[in-house]
Amino acid sequence: MAKFIFRVFLAVILLFLSNRVNGKANFKDVEEKLKQLNKPAVKTIQSEDGDIIDCVEIYKQPAFDHPALRNHVIQMKPSFDLKELKINSKNESSKLTVFQTWQKSGSCPEGTVSIRRIRRENLLRANSAQQFGRKPQEVVLKSNTTIEHKDGQSPFFNNTKFSMPTIVNRSAATLVTVGYNYIGAKADINVWNPNVESEDEFTTAQIWLKAGPGDNFESLESGWMVNPQLYGDKKTRFFAHWTKDSYKTTGCFDLHCSGFVQTSSKVAFGGALEPVSTEFGQQYYINVGIFMDPNTNNWWLKIKEDLIIGYWPASSLLFYLNHSSTIVEWGGQVYSPKVKKSPHTKTGMGSGQFAWGLQGNACYMDNIAIVDFSMQLKYPQWVDTWVDEEYCYTAYNYQEGYGTLPVFYFGGPGQNYNCP
Ligand SMILES: *[C@@H]1O[C@H](CO)[C@@H](O)[C@H](O)[C@H]1NC(C)=O
Ligand SMILES: *[C@@H]1O[C@H](CO)[C@@H](O)[C@H](O)[C@H]1NC(C)=O
Ligand SMILES: *[C@@H]1O[C@H](CO)[C@@H](O)[C@H](O)[C@H]1NC(C)=O
Ligand SMILES: *[C@@H]1O[C@H](CO)[C@@H](O)[C@H](O)[C@H]1NC(C)=O
Ligand SMILES: *[C@@H]1O[C@H](CO)[C@@H](O)[C@H](O)[C@H]1NC(C)=O
């Protein structure tokens, strides 16, 4: 009885806290959402960084909550073999891949997938349980006009000016390619830990594969991110995101909604990456690739040459991307209510240094490649850089010498003398 009263008391306190202190997510919604998100584990791994990794039976993962995936039969591995082209001959020895902190504390058994547990605190930080784990909607400043950017410059492809939308609360520095149908894209993404000023902001280094109309596009994304509201700290973490309506009502980060089908027991979305690169010190990277399986239309995601995480089943989940992507972007994005205005946010992008700092100073992406229907990895024919606020974050596609492929550098500190 005493125990029961204590529990009721605890529940009342929690209810009070969730409503009063946060005034955001509703208590009942949070409990329901937690139950729905965290599947029963056959094994649990306590990571030294505080994360809990649940090893969930592969057929009990969140994907099966999706109405279109109830009877989905998991494809355990890609039906194709993409020969990795090492198209850049950079100093491989000085480039080391990173791993996830939790992997030091154990591994998930075969037949399971590794999923980072979502905690009550994570959900309480969200604006609502429904909104939890989703990217804020992209609101284009003037959707039907060709925007003349105050600071930015429009990219050129095939002698044609391409207009990029100006998006509220977001600032990007990217390398863009259009003009063909893409069924894959990859890059080695240099890993850093830039500053994020406040909890409602985040910064990414990622790849986007998009298709569909500008106000309702589909997008598959992956890379690293610092996102305190989502993850509860300022560590650099591996993430993925998808949407089929430009972030309006569908899709989410990681496995925070159903859609992505995980096959790996070795990597967990949202797991912290370490070590991270240091200025003029050792550089670390992740090898992110997203490739469509021509036989199943599943878009496979991998993080290392041979480490496949799973796939987005496009034939059930997506429409335009069920065929191909028509625009690929590589680079960084800062989400903050304090971009495109003054005082500007101090949230950094990339390493927090401008692109012209180059190797060891700025964040890079190299071994950039796309795949077209020839199923060959190649450097895209037309690429151009794009920045929203050139005094805050920059982009520089740098070609070291004749015959070498460019390395894309991007990032910046946010607020500085020229970006007040
Ligand atoms: C390439 O790697 C070698 C061996 O680690 C090192 O001595 C050299 O300085 C590196 N060169 C560059 C350009 O980083
Ligand atoms: C943009 O949309 C508004 C209202 O929908 C319309 O009045 C205006 O003519 C459009 N502008 C262009 C350039 O299409
Ligand atoms: C490039 O531009 C030329 C001339 O405008 C056009 O004929 C061609 O279709 C374009 N190529 C692509 C892939 O868009
Ligand atoms: C995706 O494309 C396949 C053929 O490639 C087709 O069978 C399937 O119905 C399509 N799915 C959607 C959602 O359009
Ligand atoms: C931009 O951020 C502010 C502050 O968080 C928010 O109130 C507003 O709705 C956001 N606007 C858009 C279009 O996302």
Short mmCIF file of C-alpha atoms and ligand atoms in Angstrom, two decimals:
data_model
loop_
_atom_site.label_atom_id
_atom_site.label_comp_id
_atom_site.label_asym_id
_atom_site.label_seq_id
_atom_site.Cartn_x
_atom_site.Cartn_y
_atom_site.Cartn_z
CA MET A 1 0.00 0.00 0.00
CA ALA A 2 2.77 2.39 0.95
CA LYS A 3 4.46 1.51 -2.29
CA PHE A 4 1.30 2.24 -4.23
CA ILE A 5 0.82 5.61 -2.54
CA PHE A 6 4.43 6.41 -3.26
CA ARG A 7 3.93 5.57 -6.94
CA VAL A 8 0.84 7.75 -7.16
CA PHE A 9 2.78 10.49 -5.44
CA LEU A 10 5.65 10.07 -7.89
CA ALA A 11 3.29 10.15 -10.85
CA VAL A 12 1.69 13.35 -9.56
CA ILE A 13 5.12 14.92 -9.12
CA LEU A 14 6.15 13.88 -12.62
CA LEU A 15 2.91 15.19 -14.02
CA PHE A 16 3.49 18.43 -12.18
CA LEU A 17 7.07 18.68 -13.40
CA SER A 18 6.22 17.85 -16.98
CA ASN A 19 3.45 20.43 -17.06
CA ARG A 20 5.00 23.13 -14.95
CA VAL A 21 8.72 23.09 -15.58
CA ASN A 22 8.62 22.20 -19.24
CA GLY A 23 5.10 23.20 -20.01
CA LYS A 24 5.60 21.25 -23.20
CA ALA A 25 5.05 17.57 -23.71
CA ASN A 26 1.96 16.11 -22.09
CA PHE A 27 2.58 13.44 -19.44
CA LYS A 28 0.20 10.84 -20.82
CA ASP A 29 1.45 11.34 -24.38
CA VAL A 30 5.01 10.94 -23.15
CA GLU A 31 4.33 7.64 -21.40
CA GLU A 32 2.52 6.28 -24.44
CA LYS A 33 5.18 7.46 -26.82
CA LEU A 34 7.95 5.93 -24.69
CA LYS A 35 6.20 2.59 -24.65
CA GLN A 36 5.73 2.73 -28.39
CA LEU A 37 9.32 3.79 -29.13
CA ASN A 38 11.24 1.50 -26.82
CA LYS A 39 10.76 -2.09 -27.85
CA PRO A 40 11.40 -4.97 -25.44
CA ALA A 41 15.09 -5.89 -25.45
CA VAL A 42 16.66 -9.32 -25.34
CA LYS A 43 19.84 -7.71 -24.05
CA THR A 44 20.69 -4.27 -22.77
CA ILE A 45 24.05 -2.55 -22.97
CA GLN A 46 24.93 0.24 -20.58
CA SER A 47 27.40 2.54 -22.31
CA GLU A 48 30.00 4.47 -20.32
CA ASP A 49 28.64 7.71 -21.77
CA GLY A 50 25.26 7.11 -20.16
CA ASP A 51 23.46 5.77 -23.23
CA ILE A 52 21.52 2.55 -23.01
CA ILE A 53 21.52 0.36 -26.09
CA ASP A 54 18.69 -2.14 -26.41
CA CYS A 55 19.22 -5.25 -28.52
CA VAL A 56 15.77 -5.72 -30.02
CA GLU A 57 14.67 -8.75 -31.98
CA ILE A 58 14.90 -7.76 -35.63
CA TYR A 59 11.21 -8.38 -36.36
CA LYS A 60 10.15 -6.36 -33.31
CA GLN A 61 11.86 -3.13 -34.38
CA PRO A 62 9.90 0.14 -34.77
CA ALA A 63 9.62 -0.23 -38.58
CA PHE A 64 6.83 -2.74 -38.12
CA ASP A 65 4.62 -0.12 -36.47
CA HIS A 66 4.31 1.54 -39.87
CA PRO A 67 0.99 0.60 -41.50
CA ALA A 68 2.68 0.05 -44.87
CA LEU A 69 5.33 -2.22 -43.34
CA ARG A 70 3.23 -4.56 -41.19
CA ASN A 71 3.97 -7.52 -43.45
CA HIS A 72 7.35 -6.36 -44.64
CA VAL A 73 9.93 -9.08 -45.17
CA ILE A 74 13.35 -7.80 -44.21
CA GLN A 75 16.04 -7.80 -46.86
CA MET A 76 19.11 -8.84 -44.89
CA LYS A 77 21.71 -7.49 -47.30
CA PRO A 78 21.92 -5.53 -50.55
CA SER A 79 21.47 -7.48 -53.77
CA PHE A 80 24.30 -5.58 -55.41
CA ASP A 81 27.96 -5.05 -54.84
CA LEU A 82 29.14 -1.50 -55.18
CA LYS A 83 32.83 -1.64 -55.75
CA GLU A 84 34.23 1.08 -53.61
CA LEU A 85 36.07 3.53 -55.74
CA LYS A 86 38.87 5.24 -53.92
CA ILE A 87 38.73 8.22 -56.17
CA ASN A 88 41.00 10.43 -54.12
CA SER A 89 44.50 9.43 -53.26
CA LYS A 90 44.79 11.48 -50.12
CA ASN A 91 46.83 10.57 -47.11
CA GLU A 92 44.90 7.51 -45.97
CA SER A 93 47.21 6.89 -43.05
CA SER A 94 46.35 10.16 -41.43
CA LYS A 95 42.63 9.50 -41.78
CA LEU A 96 41.14 7.28 -39.14
CA THR A 97 37.59 6.16 -38.86
CA VAL A 98 35.64 6.66 -35.66
CA PHE A 99 33.43 4.29 -33.74
CA GLN A 100 30.54 4.58 -31.35
CA THR A 101 31.24 4.85 -27.64
CA TRP A 102 28.73 2.16 -26.60
CA GLN A 103 30.57 -0.49 -28.63
CA LYS A 104 33.21 -0.60 -25.86
CA SER A 105 30.63 -1.99 -23.45
CA GLY A 106 29.33 -4.97 -25.38
CA SER A 107 27.64 -6.10 -28.54
CA CYS A 108 24.20 -7.17 -29.64
CA PRO A 109 23.58 -10.82 -30.49
CA GLU A 110 22.75 -11.98 -34.01
CA GLY A 111 19.11 -11.66 -34.94
CA THR A 112 18.78 -8.40 -33.05
CA VAL A 113 19.26 -4.75 -33.95
CA SER A 114 20.95 -2.17 -31.72
CA ILE A 115 18.69 0.71 -30.74
CA ARG A 116 19.54 3.64 -28.48
CA ARG A 117 16.91 3.82 -25.74
CA ILE A 118 14.84 6.96 -25.57
CA ARG A 119 14.34 8.31 -22.10
CA ARG A 120 11.56 10.24 -20.51
CA GLU A 121 13.83 13.30 -20.19
CA ASN A 122 14.48 13.25 -23.95
CA LEU A 123 10.77 13.36 -24.64
CA LEU A 124 10.04 16.01 -22.04
CA ARG A 125 12.45 18.36 -23.79
CA ALA A 126 10.46 18.15 -27.02
CA ASN A 127 7.78 20.66 -27.80
CA SER A 128 5.28 17.82 -27.92
CA ALA A 129 5.47 14.06 -27.87
CA GLN A 130 4.16 14.06 -31.46
CA GLN A 131 6.87 16.46 -32.60
CA PHE A 132 9.61 14.51 -30.82
CA GLY A 133 12.43 13.36 -33.07
CA ARG A 134 11.28 15.31 -36.09
CA LYS A 135 13.02 18.09 -37.94
CA PRO A 136 11.10 21.33 -37.80
CA GLN A 137 9.19 21.94 -41.00
CA GLU A 138 11.01 23.82 -43.73
CA VAL A 139 9.27 27.12 -44.28
CA VAL A 140 10.49 28.85 -47.40
CA LEU A 141 10.73 32.58 -47.11
CA LYS A 142 9.19 33.34 -50.50
CA SER A 143 8.17 30.08 -52.03
CA ASN A 144 7.20 31.10 -55.54
CA THR A 145 9.79 33.67 -56.41
CA THR A 146 13.40 33.39 -57.44
CA ILE A 147 14.98 34.71 -54.33
CA GLU A 148 17.84 37.10 -54.63
CA HIS A 149 19.89 36.18 -51.62
CA LYS A 150 21.39 39.03 -49.75
CA ASP A 151 24.53 37.08 -48.84
CA GLY A 152 24.27 33.81 -50.67
CA GLN A 153 25.09 33.00 -54.27
CA SER A 154 22.98 30.78 -56.49
CA PRO A 155 24.71 27.72 -57.88
CA PHE A 156 25.18 27.22 -61.62
CA PHE A 157 24.79 23.90 -63.40
CA ASN A 158 25.08 23.27 -67.12
CA ASN A 159 25.16 27.07 -67.58
CA THR A 160 21.84 27.42 -65.81
CA LYS A 161 21.28 29.33 -62.61
CA PHE A 162 19.60 27.18 -60.03
CA SER A 163 17.58 28.87 -57.33
CA MET A 164 17.82 27.45 -53.84
CA PRO A 165 15.02 28.20 -51.40
CA THR A 166 15.61 30.53 -48.46
CA ILE A 167 14.47 28.61 -45.43
CA VAL A 168 13.42 30.16 -42.15
CA ASN A 169 15.55 29.27 -39.09
CA ARG A 170 18.10 27.35 -41.16
CA SER A 171 21.51 28.27 -42.54
CA ALA A 172 23.36 25.93 -44.87
CA ALA A 173 26.72 25.63 -46.62
CA THR A 174 26.58 22.83 -49.14
CA LEU A 175 27.89 21.32 -52.34
CA VAL A 176 24.97 20.66 -54.69
CA THR A 177 24.52 18.56 -57.79
CA VAL A 178 21.48 18.39 -60.09
CA GLY A 179 20.86 17.39 -63.70
CA TYR A 180 20.70 13.63 -63.54
CA ASN A 181 18.91 10.82 -61.77
CA TYR A 182 20.95 9.65 -58.80
CA ILE A 183 20.53 6.31 -57.12
CA GLY A 184 23.31 6.78 -54.62
CA ALA A 185 25.66 9.25 -53.00
CA LYS A 186 28.51 9.04 -50.56
CA ALA A 187 31.32 10.94 -48.88
CA ASP A 188 33.90 10.59 -46.18
CA ILE A 189 32.70 13.08 -43.60
CA ASN A 190 35.29 14.57 -41.27
CA VAL A 191 34.02 14.37 -37.66
CA TRP A 192 34.12 17.38 -35.33
CA ASN A 193 32.29 18.66 -32.30
CA PRO A 194 31.20 22.26 -33.02
CA ASN A 195 29.68 24.52 -30.41
CA VAL A 196 25.90 24.64 -30.15
CA GLU A 197 24.77 27.74 -28.33
CA SER A 198 21.40 26.71 -26.95
CA GLU A 199 19.19 23.71 -26.57
CA ASP A 200 16.74 24.53 -29.34
CA GLU A 201 19.48 24.59 -32.01
CA PHE A 202 21.37 21.91 -33.87
CA THR A 203 24.21 21.61 -36.36
CA THR A 204 24.78 18.85 -38.90
CA ALA A 205 27.36 17.56 -41.37
CA GLN A 206 25.47 15.34 -43.75
CA ILE A 207 24.35 14.12 -47.15
CA TRP A 208 20.87 14.79 -48.55
CA LEU A 209 19.25 12.87 -51.42
CA LYS A 210 16.08 14.61 -52.50
CA ALA A 211 13.34 14.32 -55.08
CA GLY A 212 9.92 15.81 -55.68
CA PRO A 213 8.49 19.32 -55.79
CA GLY A 214 10.12 22.09 -53.75
CA ASP A 215 7.27 22.54 -51.30
CA ASN A 216 6.70 18.84 -50.77
CA PHE A 217 9.98 17.07 -51.39
CA GLU A 218 11.21 13.71 -50.20
CA SER A 219 14.59 13.49 -48.55
CA LEU A 220 16.91 10.82 -47.19
CA GLU A 221 19.70 12.10 -44.99
CA SER A 222 22.57 10.90 -42.86
CA GLY A 223 25.74 12.17 -41.21
CA TRP A 224 26.71 13.49 -37.82
CA MET A 225 24.92 16.02 -35.67
CA VAL A 226 25.09 17.92 -32.39
CA ASN A 227 21.51 18.27 -31.16
CA PRO A 228 21.07 18.88 -27.41
CA GLN A 229 17.29 18.96 -27.47
CA LEU A 230 17.04 15.58 -29.15
CA TYR A 231 19.91 13.76 -27.44
CA GLY A 232 20.28 15.57 -24.14
CA ASP A 233 23.91 16.63 -24.54
CA LYS A 234 26.33 18.28 -26.95
CA LYS A 235 28.12 15.18 -28.17
CA THR A 236 28.63 14.47 -31.88
CA ARG A 237 26.27 11.68 -32.83
CA PHE A 238 25.52 9.59 -35.89
CA PHE A 239 22.06 10.27 -37.29
CA ALA A 240 19.70 9.64 -40.17
CA HIS A 241 16.50 11.41 -41.16
CA TRP A 242 13.78 10.92 -43.75
CA THR A 243 10.68 12.77 -44.85
CA LYS A 244 8.24 12.50 -47.71
CA ASP A 245 6.65 15.94 -47.31
CA SER A 246 9.50 18.39 -46.62
CA TYR A 247 9.35 17.66 -42.87
CA LYS A 248 5.67 18.66 -42.55
CA THR A 249 4.06 15.54 -41.11
CA THR A 250 6.13 12.49 -42.08
CA GLY A 251 9.51 11.13 -41.15
CA CYS A 252 11.91 11.73 -38.29
CA PHE A 253 15.43 11.39 -37.04
CA ASP A 254 16.85 7.93 -36.42
CA LEU A 255 14.20 5.41 -35.33
CA HIS A 256 12.04 7.99 -33.57
CA CYS A 257 9.22 7.03 -35.87
CA SER A 258 8.65 3.91 -37.91
CA GLY A 259 10.00 3.73 -41.45
CA PHE A 260 13.67 2.82 -41.51
CA VAL A 261 14.38 -0.91 -41.43
CA GLN A 262 17.53 -1.65 -39.46
CA THR A 263 19.55 -4.78 -40.17
CA SER A 264 22.66 -4.01 -38.13
CA SER A 265 23.38 -5.11 -34.59
CA LYS A 266 26.62 -3.14 -34.62
CA VAL A 267 25.64 0.51 -35.06
CA ALA A 268 22.97 2.46 -33.22
CA PHE A 269 21.44 5.66 -34.54
CA GLY A 270 22.06 8.50 -32.13
CA GLY A 271 25.14 6.78 -30.68
CA ALA A 272 27.98 9.16 -29.85
CA LEU A 273 30.95 9.11 -32.22
CA GLU A 274 34.50 9.18 -30.96
CA PRO A 275 37.13 10.31 -31.16
CA VAL A 276 36.47 13.63 -32.91
CA SER A 277 39.07 15.58 -34.88
CA THR A 278 41.18 18.28 -33.29
CA GLU A 279 42.59 21.40 -34.86
CA PHE A 280 45.76 20.48 -36.77
CA GLY A 281 45.71 17.19 -34.88
CA GLN A 282 44.46 13.76 -35.80
CA GLN A 283 41.55 13.80 -38.25
CA TYR A 284 38.70 11.32 -38.06
CA TYR A 285 35.88 10.58 -40.47
CA ILE A 286 32.84 8.45 -41.13
CA ASN A 287 32.17 6.97 -44.54
CA VAL A 288 28.49 7.66 -45.16
CA GLY A 289 26.77 6.23 -48.21
CA ILE A 290 23.14 5.91 -49.29
CA PHE A 291 22.49 3.62 -52.28
CA MET A 292 19.31 2.38 -53.90
CA ASP A 293 19.02 -1.33 -54.49
CA PRO A 294 17.89 -1.60 -58.11
CA ASN A 295 16.08 -4.88 -57.43
CA THR A 296 14.03 -3.86 -54.41
CA ASN A 297 14.11 -0.04 -54.43
CA ASN A 298 15.38 -0.14 -50.86
CA TRP A 299 17.81 2.70 -50.10
CA TRP A 300 20.69 1.19 -48.12
CA LEU A 301 22.62 3.25 -45.60
CA LYS A 302 26.17 2.50 -44.58
CA ILE A 303 28.61 4.22 -42.25
CA LYS A 304 31.86 2.41 -43.09
CA GLU A 305 33.09 0.60 -46.16
CA ASP A 306 31.57 -2.64 -44.97
CA LEU A 307 29.15 -1.60 -42.23
CA ILE A 308 25.57 -1.53 -43.48
CA ILE A 309 22.94 -0.24 -41.10
CA GLY A 310 19.71 -0.97 -42.94
CA TYR A 311 17.45 0.69 -45.46
CA TRP A 312 14.50 2.89 -46.25
CA PRO A 313 11.96 0.75 -48.12
CA ALA A 314 11.08 3.26 -50.83
CA SER A 315 8.47 1.13 -52.53
CA SER A 316 6.31 1.30 -49.39
CA LEU A 317 7.40 4.61 -47.93
CA LEU A 318 8.22 7.04 -50.71
CA PHE A 319 6.97 8.13 -54.10
CA TYR A 320 9.55 10.14 -56.04
CA LEU A 321 12.47 8.43 -54.36
CA ASN A 322 10.95 5.13 -55.37
CA HIS A 323 12.57 5.93 -58.69
CA SER A 324 15.61 8.11 -58.07
CA SER A 325 16.92 11.25 -56.45
CA THR A 326 17.20 14.41 -58.55
CA ILE A 327 19.25 16.58 -56.23
CA VAL A 328 22.10 15.61 -53.94
CA GLU A 329 23.69 17.89 -51.36
CA TRP A 330 26.73 17.48 -49.13
CA GLY A 331 27.53 19.87 -46.31
CA GLY A 332 26.30 21.43 -43.13
CA GLN A 333 23.16 22.98 -41.79
CA VAL A 334 22.55 25.00 -38.65
CA TYR A 335 19.05 25.09 -37.28
CA SER A 336 18.47 28.08 -35.05
CA PRO A 337 15.86 30.81 -34.54
CA LYS A 338 18.89 33.15 -34.55
CA VAL A 339 20.14 32.71 -38.12
CA LYS A 340 19.54 35.27 -40.87
CA LYS A 341 19.22 37.90 -38.18
CA SER A 342 21.26 39.82 -35.63
CA PRO A 343 22.38 38.95 -33.01
CA HIS A 344 23.34 35.83 -34.90
CA THR A 345 23.69 32.50 -33.15
CA LYS A 346 27.17 31.41 -32.03
CA THR A 347 26.39 27.87 -33.05
CA GLY A 348 29.20 26.59 -35.26
CA MET A 349 29.06 24.50 -38.41
CA GLY A 350 31.62 21.84 -39.33
CA SER A 351 34.69 22.42 -37.18
CA GLY A 352 33.48 25.91 -36.27
CA GLN A 353 36.14 27.33 -38.62
CA PHE A 354 35.63 28.79 -42.07
CA ALA A 355 36.08 26.62 -45.15
CA TRP A 356 39.26 28.35 -46.31
CA GLY A 357 41.08 26.99 -43.24
CA LEU A 358 41.34 23.75 -45.28
CA GLN A 359 42.74 20.45 -44.01
CA GLY A 360 43.08 20.14 -40.26
CA ASN A 361 41.26 23.39 -39.60
CA ALA A 362 37.99 23.26 -41.53
CA CYS A 363 35.61 20.33 -41.79
CA TYR A 364 35.99 18.41 -45.06
CA MET A 365 34.11 15.92 -47.14
CA ASP A 366 36.10 13.91 -49.65
CA ASN A 367 35.71 10.80 -51.77
CA ILE A 368 32.48 12.49 -52.78
CA ALA A 369 30.63 10.42 -55.33
CA ILE A 370 27.23 9.72 -56.82
CA VAL A 371 25.79 6.63 -58.48
CA ASP A 372 23.62 6.83 -61.57
CA PHE A 373 21.81 4.08 -63.43
CA SER A 374 25.13 2.82 -64.79
CA MET A 375 25.73 1.63 -61.22
CA GLN A 376 29.16 3.26 -61.23
CA LEU A 377 30.44 5.47 -58.47
CA LYS A 378 31.63 8.74 -59.95
CA TYR A 379 32.34 12.32 -59.11
CA PRO A 380 29.22 14.30 -60.14
CA GLN A 381 29.46 16.10 -63.47
CA TRP A 382 28.01 19.38 -62.26
CA VAL A 383 28.61 20.59 -58.76
CA ASP A 384 28.48 24.03 -57.25
CA THR A 385 28.60 25.40 -53.76
CA TRP A 386 25.79 27.12 -51.99
CA VAL A 387 25.76 29.22 -48.81
CA ASP A 388 22.92 31.03 -47.09
CA GLU A 389 25.04 33.48 -45.10
CA GLU A 390 28.53 33.81 -46.50
CA TYR A 391 29.79 35.89 -43.56
CA CYS A 392 28.69 33.28 -41.02
CA TYR A 393 29.33 29.92 -42.71
CA THR A 394 31.31 29.28 -45.89
CA ALA A 395 31.75 26.60 -48.54
CA TYR A 396 34.83 25.94 -50.67
CA ASN A 397 35.25 23.13 -53.16
CA TYR A 398 39.02 23.01 -53.27
CA GLN A 399 41.02 21.26 -55.96
CA GLU A 400 44.58 20.78 -54.86
CA GLY A 401 46.13 20.08 -58.22
CA TYR A 402 45.37 19.18 -61.80
CA GLY A 403 43.95 15.68 -62.07
CA THR A 404 42.91 15.45 -58.45
CA LEU A 405 39.31 15.53 -57.38
CA PRO A 406 38.12 18.43 -55.26
CA VAL A 407 37.69 18.18 -51.53
CA PHE A 408 34.70 20.05 -50.15
CA TYR A 409 35.32 22.25 -47.12
CA PHE A 410 32.51 23.97 -45.23
CA GLY A 411 31.58 25.57 -41.95
CA GLY A 412 32.11 28.57 -39.77
CA PRO A 413 31.65 29.96 -36.29
CA GLY A 414 28.30 31.63 -36.77
CA GLN A 415 28.43 34.98 -35.01
CA ASN A 416 31.66 36.92 -35.63
CA TYR A 417 32.77 40.43 -36.57
CA ASN A 418 31.31 40.16 -40.08
CA CYS A 419 28.24 38.24 -38.96
CA PRO A 420 27.09 40.22 -35.94
C1 LIG B 1 50.93 11.82 -44.85
O1 LIG B 1 51.18 10.77 -43.93
C2 LIG B 1 52.55 10.65 -43.56
C3 LIG B 1 52.70 9.43 -42.66
O2 LIG B 1 51.75 9.44 -41.63
C4 LIG B 1 53.00 11.94 -42.88
O3 LIG B 1 54.38 11.85 -42.55
C5 LIG B 1 52.77 13.12 -43.81
O4 LIG B 1 53.07 14.31 -43.17
C6 LIG B 1 51.32 13.15 -44.28
N1 LIG B 1 51.15 14.19 -45.28
C7 LIG B 1 50.14 15.05 -45.25
C8 LIG B 1 50.08 16.01 -46.39
O5 LIG B 1 49.30 15.07 -44.36
C1 LIG B 2 3.40 34.26 -55.87
O1 LIG B 2 2.18 33.86 -55.27
C2 LIG B 2 1.29 34.94 -55.06
C3 LIG B 2 0.07 34.42 -54.30
O2 LIG B 2 -0.01 33.03 -54.36
C4 LIG B 2 0.90 35.55 -56.41
O3 LIG B 2 0.03 36.64 -56.21
C5 LIG B 2 2.17 36.02 -57.11
O4 LIG B 2 1.85 36.49 -58.39
C6 LIG B 2 3.16 34.89 -57.23
N1 LIG B 2 4.42 35.41 -57.77
C7 LIG B 2 5.06 34.83 -58.77
C8 LIG B 2 6.31 35.49 -59.21
O5 LIG B 2 4.66 33.83 -59.32
C1 LIG B 3 22.55 20.68 -70.41
O1 LIG B 3 22.21 21.80 -71.20
C2 LIG B 3 21.96 21.48 -72.55
C3 LIG B 3 21.75 22.78 -73.29
O2 LIG B 3 20.83 23.59 -72.63
C4 LIG B 3 20.75 20.56 -72.64
O3 LIG B 3 20.47 20.23 -73.98
C5 LIG B 3 21.03 19.31 -71.83
O4 LIG B 3 19.87 18.50 -71.81
C6 LIG B 3 21.41 19.67 -70.42
N1 LIG B 3 21.78 18.43 -69.74
C7 LIG B 3 21.19 18.03 -68.64
C8 LIG B 3 21.64 16.70 -68.13
O5 LIG B 3 20.36 18.68 -68.04
C1 LIG B 4 7.70 1.69 -56.55
O1 LIG B 4 8.15 1.19 -57.80
C2 LIG B 4 7.83 -0.17 -58.04
C3 LIG B 4 8.40 -0.54 -59.39
O2 LIG B 4 9.74 -0.19 -59.48
C4 LIG B 4 6.33 -0.37 -57.99
O3 LIG B 4 6.04 -1.74 -58.11
C5 LIG B 4 5.79 0.16 -56.68
O4 LIG B 4 4.39 0.08 -56.68
C6 LIG B 4 6.20 1.60 -56.47
N1 LIG B 4 5.74 2.07 -55.19
C7 LIG B 4 5.23 3.28 -55.00
C8 LIG B 4 4.83 3.64 -53.61
O5 LIG B 4 5.06 4.08 -55.91
C1 LIG B 5 11.59 29.69 -36.04
O1 LIG B 5 11.95 29.59 -34.66
C2 LIG B 5 11.08 30.26 -33.78
C3 LIG B 5 11.64 30.15 -32.40
O2 LIG B 5 11.83 28.81 -32.03
C4 LIG B 5 9.69 29.63 -33.88
O3 LIG B 5 8.79 30.33 -33.02
C5 LIG B 5 9.20 29.71 -35.31
O4 LIG B 5 7.97 29.05 -35.43
C6 LIG B 5 10.22 29.09 -36.24
N1 LIG B 5 9.77 29.30 -37.60
C7 LIG B 5 9.72 28.34 -38.50
C8 LIG B 5 9.16 28.73 -39.81
O5 LIG B 5 10.15 27.22 -38.30
#
